[in-house]
Coordinates of C-alpha atoms in Angstrom, one line a residue:
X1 CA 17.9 -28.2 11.1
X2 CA 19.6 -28.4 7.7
X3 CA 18.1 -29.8 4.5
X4 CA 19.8 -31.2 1.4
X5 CA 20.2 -27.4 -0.1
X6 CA 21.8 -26.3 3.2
X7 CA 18.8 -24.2 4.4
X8 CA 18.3 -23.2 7.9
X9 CA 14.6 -24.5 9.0
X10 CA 13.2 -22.7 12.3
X11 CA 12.3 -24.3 15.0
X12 CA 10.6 -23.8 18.4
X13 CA 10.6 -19.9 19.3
X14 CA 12.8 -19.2 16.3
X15 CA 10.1 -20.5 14.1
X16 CA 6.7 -18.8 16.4
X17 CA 8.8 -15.6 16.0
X18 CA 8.9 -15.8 12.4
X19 CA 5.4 -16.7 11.7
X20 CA 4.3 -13.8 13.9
X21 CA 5.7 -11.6 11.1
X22 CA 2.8 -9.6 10.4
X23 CA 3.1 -10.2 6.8
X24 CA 2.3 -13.6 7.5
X25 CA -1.8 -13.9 7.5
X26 CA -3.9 -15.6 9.4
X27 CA -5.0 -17.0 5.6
X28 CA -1.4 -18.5 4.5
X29 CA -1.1 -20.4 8.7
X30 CA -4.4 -22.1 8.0
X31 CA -3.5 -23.0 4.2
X32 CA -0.7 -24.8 5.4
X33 CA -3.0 -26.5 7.9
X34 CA -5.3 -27.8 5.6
X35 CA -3.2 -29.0 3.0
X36 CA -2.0 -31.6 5.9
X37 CA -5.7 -32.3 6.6
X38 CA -5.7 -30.2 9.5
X39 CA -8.5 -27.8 10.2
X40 CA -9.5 -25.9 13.3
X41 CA -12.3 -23.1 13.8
X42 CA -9.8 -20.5 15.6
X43 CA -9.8 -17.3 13.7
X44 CA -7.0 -15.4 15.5
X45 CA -3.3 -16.1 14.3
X46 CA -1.7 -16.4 17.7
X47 CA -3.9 -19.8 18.5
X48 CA -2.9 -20.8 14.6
X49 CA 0.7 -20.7 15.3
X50 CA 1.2 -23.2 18.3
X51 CA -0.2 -26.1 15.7
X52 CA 2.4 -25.4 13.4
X53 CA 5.2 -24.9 15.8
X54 CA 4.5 -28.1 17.5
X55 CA 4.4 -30.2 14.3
X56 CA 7.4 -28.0 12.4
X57 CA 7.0 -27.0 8.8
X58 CA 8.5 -28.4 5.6
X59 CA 11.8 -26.6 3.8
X60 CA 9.3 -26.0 1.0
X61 CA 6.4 -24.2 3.4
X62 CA 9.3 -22.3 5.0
X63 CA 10.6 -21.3 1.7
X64 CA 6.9 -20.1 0.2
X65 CA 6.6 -18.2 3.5
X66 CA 10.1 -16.6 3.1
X67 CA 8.8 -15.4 -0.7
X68 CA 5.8 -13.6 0.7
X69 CA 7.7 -12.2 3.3
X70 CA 10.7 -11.2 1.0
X71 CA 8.8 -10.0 -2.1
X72 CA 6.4 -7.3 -0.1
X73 CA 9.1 -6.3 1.9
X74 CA 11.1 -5.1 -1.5
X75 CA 8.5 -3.5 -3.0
X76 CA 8.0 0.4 -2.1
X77 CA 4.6 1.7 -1.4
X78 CA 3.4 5.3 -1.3
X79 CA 0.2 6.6 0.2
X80 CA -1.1 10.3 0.3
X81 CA -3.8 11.8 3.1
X82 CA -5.1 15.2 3.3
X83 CA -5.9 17.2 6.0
X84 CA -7.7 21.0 6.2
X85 CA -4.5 23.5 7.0
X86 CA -5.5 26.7 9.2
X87 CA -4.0 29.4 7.5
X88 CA -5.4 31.8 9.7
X89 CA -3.0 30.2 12.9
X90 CA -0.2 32.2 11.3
X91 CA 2.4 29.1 11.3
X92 CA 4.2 27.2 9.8
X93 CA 4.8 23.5 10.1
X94 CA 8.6 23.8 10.9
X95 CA 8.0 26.0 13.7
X96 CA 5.7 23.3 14.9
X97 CA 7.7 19.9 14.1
X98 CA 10.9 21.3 13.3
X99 CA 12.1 21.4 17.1
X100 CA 10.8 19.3 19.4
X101 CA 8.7 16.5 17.8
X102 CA 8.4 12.9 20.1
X103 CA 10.1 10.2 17.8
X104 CA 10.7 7.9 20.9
X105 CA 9.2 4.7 21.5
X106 CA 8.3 3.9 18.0
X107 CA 9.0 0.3 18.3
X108 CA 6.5 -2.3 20.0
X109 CA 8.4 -5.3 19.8
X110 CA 8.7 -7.7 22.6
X111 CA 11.9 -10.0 21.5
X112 CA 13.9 -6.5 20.7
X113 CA 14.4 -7.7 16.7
X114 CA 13.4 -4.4 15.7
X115 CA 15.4 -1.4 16.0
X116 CA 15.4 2.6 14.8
X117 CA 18.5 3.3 13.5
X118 CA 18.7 6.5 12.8
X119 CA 17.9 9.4 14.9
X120 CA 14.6 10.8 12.8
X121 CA 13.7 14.8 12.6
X122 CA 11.6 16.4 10.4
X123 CA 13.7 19.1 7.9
X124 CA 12.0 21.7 5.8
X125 CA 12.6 20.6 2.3
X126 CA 14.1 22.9 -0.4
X127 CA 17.4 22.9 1.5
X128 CA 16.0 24.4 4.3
X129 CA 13.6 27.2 2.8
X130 CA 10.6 25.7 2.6
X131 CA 9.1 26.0 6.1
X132 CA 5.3 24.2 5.2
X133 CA 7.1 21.6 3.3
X134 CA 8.8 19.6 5.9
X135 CA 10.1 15.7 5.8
X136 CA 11.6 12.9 7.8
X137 CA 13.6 9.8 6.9
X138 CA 13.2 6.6 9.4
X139 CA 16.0 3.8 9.4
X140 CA 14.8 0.3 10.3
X141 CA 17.2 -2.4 11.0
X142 CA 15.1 -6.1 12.1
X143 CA 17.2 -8.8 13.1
X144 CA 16.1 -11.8 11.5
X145 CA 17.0 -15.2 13.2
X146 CA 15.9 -17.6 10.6
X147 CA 19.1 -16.5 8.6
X148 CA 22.5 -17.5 8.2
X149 CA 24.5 -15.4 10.6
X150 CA 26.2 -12.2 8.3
X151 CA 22.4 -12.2 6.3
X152 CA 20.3 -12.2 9.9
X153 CA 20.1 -8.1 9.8
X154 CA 18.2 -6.5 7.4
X155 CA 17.4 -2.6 6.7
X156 CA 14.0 -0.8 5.7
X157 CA 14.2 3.2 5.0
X158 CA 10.3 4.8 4.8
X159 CA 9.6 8.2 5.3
X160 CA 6.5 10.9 5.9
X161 CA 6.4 14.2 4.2
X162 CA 4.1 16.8 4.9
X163 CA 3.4 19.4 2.7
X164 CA 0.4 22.6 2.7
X165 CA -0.9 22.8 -0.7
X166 CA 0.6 25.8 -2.4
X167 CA -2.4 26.6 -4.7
X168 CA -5.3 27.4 -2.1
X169 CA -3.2 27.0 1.7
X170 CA -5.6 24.8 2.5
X171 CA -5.0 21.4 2.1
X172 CA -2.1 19.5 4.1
X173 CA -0.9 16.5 2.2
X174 CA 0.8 13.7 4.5
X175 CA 2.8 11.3 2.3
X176 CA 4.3 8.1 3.5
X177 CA 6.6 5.5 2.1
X178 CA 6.9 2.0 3.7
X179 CA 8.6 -1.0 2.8
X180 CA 7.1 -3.7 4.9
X181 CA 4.7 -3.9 7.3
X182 CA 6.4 -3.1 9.9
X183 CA 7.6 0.2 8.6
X184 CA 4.2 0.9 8.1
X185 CA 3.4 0.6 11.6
X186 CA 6.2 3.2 12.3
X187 CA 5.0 5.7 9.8
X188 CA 1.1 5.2 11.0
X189 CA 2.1 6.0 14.5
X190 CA 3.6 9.0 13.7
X191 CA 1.2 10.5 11.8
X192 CA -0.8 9.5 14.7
X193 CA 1.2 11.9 17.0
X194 CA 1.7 14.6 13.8
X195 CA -2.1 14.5 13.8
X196 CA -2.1 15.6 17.5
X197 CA 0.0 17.9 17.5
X198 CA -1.4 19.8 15.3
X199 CA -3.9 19.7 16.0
X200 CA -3.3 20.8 19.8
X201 CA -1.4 23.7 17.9
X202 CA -4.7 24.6 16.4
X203 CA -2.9 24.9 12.8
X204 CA -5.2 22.0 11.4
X205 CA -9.1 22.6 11.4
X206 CA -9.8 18.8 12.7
X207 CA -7.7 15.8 13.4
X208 CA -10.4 13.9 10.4
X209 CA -8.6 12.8 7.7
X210 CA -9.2 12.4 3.8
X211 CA -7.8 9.1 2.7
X212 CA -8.5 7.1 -0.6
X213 CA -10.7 4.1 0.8
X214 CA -11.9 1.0 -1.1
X215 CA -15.9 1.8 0.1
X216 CA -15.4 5.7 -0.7
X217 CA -16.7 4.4 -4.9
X218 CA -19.8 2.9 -6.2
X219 CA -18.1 0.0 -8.0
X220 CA -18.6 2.3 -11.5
X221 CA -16.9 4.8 -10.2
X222 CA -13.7 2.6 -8.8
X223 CA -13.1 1.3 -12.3
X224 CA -13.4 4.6 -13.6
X225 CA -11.2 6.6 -10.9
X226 CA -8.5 3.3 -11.2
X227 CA -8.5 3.5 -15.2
X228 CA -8.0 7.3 -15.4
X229 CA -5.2 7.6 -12.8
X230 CA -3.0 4.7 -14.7
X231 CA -2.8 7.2 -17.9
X232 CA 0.6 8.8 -18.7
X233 CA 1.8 11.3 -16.9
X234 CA 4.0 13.6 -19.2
X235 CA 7.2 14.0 -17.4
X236 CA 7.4 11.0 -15.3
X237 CA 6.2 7.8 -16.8
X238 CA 4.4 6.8 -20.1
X239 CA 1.6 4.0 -20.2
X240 CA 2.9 0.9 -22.4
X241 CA 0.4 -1.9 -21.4
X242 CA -1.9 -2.7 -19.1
X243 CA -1.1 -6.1 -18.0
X244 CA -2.9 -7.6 -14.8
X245 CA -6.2 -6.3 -13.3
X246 CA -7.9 -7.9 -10.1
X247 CA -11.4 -8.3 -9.9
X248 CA -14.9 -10.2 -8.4
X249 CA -18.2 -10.1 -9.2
X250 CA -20.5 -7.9 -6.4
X251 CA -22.9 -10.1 -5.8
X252 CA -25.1 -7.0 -3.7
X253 CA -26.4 -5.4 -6.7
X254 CA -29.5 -5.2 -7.9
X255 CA -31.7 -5.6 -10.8
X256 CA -30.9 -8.2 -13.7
X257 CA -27.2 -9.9 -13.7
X258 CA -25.8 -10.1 -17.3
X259 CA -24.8 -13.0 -18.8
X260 CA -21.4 -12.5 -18.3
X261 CA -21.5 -11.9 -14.8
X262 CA -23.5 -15.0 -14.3
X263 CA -20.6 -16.9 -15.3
X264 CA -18.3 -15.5 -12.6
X265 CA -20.8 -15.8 -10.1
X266 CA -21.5 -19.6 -10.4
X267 CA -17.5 -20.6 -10.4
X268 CA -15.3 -18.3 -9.3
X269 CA -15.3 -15.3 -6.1
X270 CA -12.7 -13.7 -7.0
X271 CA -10.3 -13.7 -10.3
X272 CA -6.6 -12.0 -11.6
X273 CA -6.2 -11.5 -15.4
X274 CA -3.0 -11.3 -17.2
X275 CA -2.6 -9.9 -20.3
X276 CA -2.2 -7.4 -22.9
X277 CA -4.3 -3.8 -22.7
X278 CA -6.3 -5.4 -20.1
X279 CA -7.9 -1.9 -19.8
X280 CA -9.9 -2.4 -22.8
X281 CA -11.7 -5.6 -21.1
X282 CA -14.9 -6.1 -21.1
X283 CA -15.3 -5.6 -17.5
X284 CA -14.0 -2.7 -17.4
X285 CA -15.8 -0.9 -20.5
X286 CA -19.1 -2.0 -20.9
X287 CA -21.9 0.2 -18.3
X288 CA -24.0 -3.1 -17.3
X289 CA -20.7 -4.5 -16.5
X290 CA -18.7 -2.2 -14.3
X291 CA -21.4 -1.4 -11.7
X292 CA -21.2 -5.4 -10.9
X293 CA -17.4 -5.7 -10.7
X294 CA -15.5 -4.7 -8.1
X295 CA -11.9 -3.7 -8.9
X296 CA -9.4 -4.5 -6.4
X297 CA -5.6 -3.9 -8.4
X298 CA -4.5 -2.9 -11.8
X299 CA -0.9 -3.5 -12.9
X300 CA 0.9 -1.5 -15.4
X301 CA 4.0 -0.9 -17.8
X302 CA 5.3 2.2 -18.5
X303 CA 8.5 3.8 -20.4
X304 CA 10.8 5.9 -18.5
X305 CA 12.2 9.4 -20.2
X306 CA 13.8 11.6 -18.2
X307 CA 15.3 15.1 -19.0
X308 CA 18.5 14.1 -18.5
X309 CA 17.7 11.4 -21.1
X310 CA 17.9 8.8 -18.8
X311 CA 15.6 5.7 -20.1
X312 CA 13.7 3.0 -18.9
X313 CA 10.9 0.7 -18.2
X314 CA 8.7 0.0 -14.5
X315 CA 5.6 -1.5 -13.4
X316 CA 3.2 0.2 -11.0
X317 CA 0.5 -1.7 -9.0
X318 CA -2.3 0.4 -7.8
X319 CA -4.1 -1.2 -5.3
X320 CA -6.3 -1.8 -2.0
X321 CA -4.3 -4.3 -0.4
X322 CA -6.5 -5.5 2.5
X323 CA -8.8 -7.8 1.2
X324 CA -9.3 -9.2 4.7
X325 CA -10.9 -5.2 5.5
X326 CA -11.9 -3.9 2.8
X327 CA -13.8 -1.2 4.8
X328 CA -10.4 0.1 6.0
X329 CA -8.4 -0.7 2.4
X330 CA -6.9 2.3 1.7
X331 CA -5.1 2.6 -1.9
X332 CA -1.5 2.0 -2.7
X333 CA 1.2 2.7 -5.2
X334 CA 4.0 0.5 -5.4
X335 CA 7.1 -0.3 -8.0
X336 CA 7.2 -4.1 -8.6
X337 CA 9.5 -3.5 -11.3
X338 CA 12.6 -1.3 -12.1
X339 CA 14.7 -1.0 -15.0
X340 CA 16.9 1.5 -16.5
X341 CA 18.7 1.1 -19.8
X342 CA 22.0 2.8 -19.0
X343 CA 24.1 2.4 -15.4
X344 CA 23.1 5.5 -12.9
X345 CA 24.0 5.7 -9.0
X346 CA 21.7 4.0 -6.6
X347 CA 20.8 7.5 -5.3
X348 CA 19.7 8.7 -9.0
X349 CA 17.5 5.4 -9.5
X350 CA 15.9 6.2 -6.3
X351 CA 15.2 9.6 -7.3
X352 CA 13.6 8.7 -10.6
X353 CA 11.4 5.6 -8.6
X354 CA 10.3 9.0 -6.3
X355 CA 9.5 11.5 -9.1
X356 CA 7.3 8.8 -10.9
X357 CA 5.6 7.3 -7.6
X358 CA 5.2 11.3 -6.2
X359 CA 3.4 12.3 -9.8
X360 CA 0.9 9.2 -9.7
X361 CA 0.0 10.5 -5.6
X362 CA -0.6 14.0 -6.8
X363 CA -2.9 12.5 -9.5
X364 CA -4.6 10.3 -6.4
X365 CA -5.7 13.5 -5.1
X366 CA -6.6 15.4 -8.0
X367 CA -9.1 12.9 -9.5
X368 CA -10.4 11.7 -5.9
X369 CA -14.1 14.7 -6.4
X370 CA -14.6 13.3 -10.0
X371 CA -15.2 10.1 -9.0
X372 CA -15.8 9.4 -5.3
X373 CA -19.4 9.9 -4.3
X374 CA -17.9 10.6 -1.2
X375 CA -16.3 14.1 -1.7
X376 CA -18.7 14.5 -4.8
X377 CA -22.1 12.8 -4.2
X378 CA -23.7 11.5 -7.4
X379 CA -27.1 10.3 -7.9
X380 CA -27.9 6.7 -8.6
X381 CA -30.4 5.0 -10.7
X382 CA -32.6 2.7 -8.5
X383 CA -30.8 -0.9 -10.3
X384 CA -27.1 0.5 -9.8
X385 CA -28.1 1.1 -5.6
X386 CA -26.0 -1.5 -3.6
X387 CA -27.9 -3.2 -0.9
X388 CA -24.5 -3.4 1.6
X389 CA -22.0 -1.9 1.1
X390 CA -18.6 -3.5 0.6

């Protein structure tokens, strides 16, 4: 089906294959529902999608959906983990992964439209010195029926780094890099099997791992942690403005609301501010304040100055992206933006976007005891107590 901009509009399997893309929510199917005057009580996706098949959607529904799936599928995101390193094995991580580590079967997709392109290994970094600093590189190619043919195959790179802190051989850090959600899935699985591993190899103390969780703060100390890690780091990237923060009023806390908060609690669950030095907002500065607003995302500019003198500007996002599981939210750096004043080689632009996002995941870490009361418990006064946690 064609409409008047010559735009291909799926139909039948072609269109339940593409709103199974798991960027797709549950949320946006039943949005599109209701705005036809269409409402059903099933909660799962899969008994969402046969409504919408069956009636077809609208070149303009098609096209929002293509957005969402597009614009997170274009956007990098890094995540760090820890685990405790066993010094004491007397090992290093190449001899365990550098050999004979199980990259097969990745892929769990019934109609074949995802494929590993590559064939992944994990190399120590360092050209090769390096043995507890190893790395792998995964090539993703999806084949994407809902475009013209020569534009139906597209490709995602992510990657997973591993890496055994060199200050107190201790701590393991596990990066990842995804693209979209389905690279995601890749890198989740195997650090799944690197876990195991491991673990099995007895060079890791426990398979438990530390990562940065949207319940692991009293709503205080998210605000605090979020604002702190979005400062300047010297030799990477240079705060110019704080531009959009995401927020809602926690309506589980007790003792007397503020004003302020009253307002947000009569109209409105859940609000995104745009703006200049947003920062400096009153929700984000005042005591009585913060321990009532939970923080989900802060957006930022920053200038780009590089050795090489090699300038620039990019926006970071730092958020927990699952709103729909905030128990299981796990914090995210991401480029939305990219821009550098004079013309460098795709390779050196990607380098620069990895020694900025790399500096901010090192940060993650570092502040992570000041300000969790997980991995630093604090002590709070009876009116700042949450009754249920998030």
């Amino acid at each position: 089906m064609m409409n008047k901009d010559n735009t291909f509009i799926p139909v039948g399997d072609v269109l339940r294959q593409f709103l199974a893309n798991q960027m797709i929510s549950t949320h946006e199917i039943r949005n599109i529902l209701q705005s036809r005057g269409v409402f059903s009580s099933a909660k799962d996706k899969k008994n969402l999608i046969p409504i919408l098949v069956k009636t077809g959607i609208a070149p303009y529904e098609f096209s929002h959906l293509k957005d969402l799936v597009k614009e997170k599928e274009e956007i990098p995101k890094y995540q760090t983990k820890q685990l405790t390193w066993n010094a004491e094995a007397h090992s290093t991580l190449a001899e365990e992964l550098g050999f004979d580590f199980n990259f097969e079967n990745l892929v769990d997709d019934t109609f074949n439209n995802l494929t590993i392109e590559n064939e992944p290994q994990f190399v120590a970094a360092g050209e090769g010195n390096d043995h507890n600093h190893m790395i792998a590189e995964i090539r993703i190619k999806r084949l994407d029926r809902t475009k013209n043919f020569g534009e139906d195959e597209n490709y995602f790179d992510c990657s997973i780094e591993l890496k055994v802190d060199e200050k107190n051989q201790l701590d393991l850090n596990v990066t990842t890099k995804h693209t979209s959600k389905e690279s995601q899935n890749i890198i989740n699985e195997i650090v799944k099997r690197v876990t195991r591993k491991l673990k099995e190899s007895k060079v890791i103390k426990s398979e438990k791992m530390k990562r940065i969780l949207f319940p692991d703060f009293t709503n205080e100390g998210r605000i605090d942690y979020l604002t702190q890690l979005v400062k300047s780091i010297d030799f990477a990237a240079y705060i110019d403005n704080t531009k959009k923060i995401h927020i809602k009023p926690d309506n589980n806390v007790i003792g007397e609301v503020p004003d302020e908060i009253k307002i947000l609690e009569k109209k409105i669950k859940e609000l995104t501010l745009k703006g200049e030095n947003l920062d400096n907002s009153i929700f984000l500065r005042l005591k009585k304040l913060k321990k009532r607003i939970q923080l989900f995302r802060i957006s930022c500019t920053y200038k780009i100055d590089t050795d090489n003198n090699i300038k620039g500007t990019c926006e970071l996002e730092f958020e927990f992206p699952d709103l729909e599981n905030m128990t299981q939210s796990e914090l995210t750096i991401s480029i939305t933006r990219f821009s550098l004043k004079s013309k460098t080689s795709a390779k050196e632009r990607n380098l620069i976007k990895s020694i900025v996002l790399r500096a901010f995941e090192s940060k993650k870490i570092e502040l992570l005891n000041k300000h969790s009361f997980k991995y630093q418990p604090i002590t709070s006064k009876p009116e700042e107590q949450i009754i249920t946690p998030v």
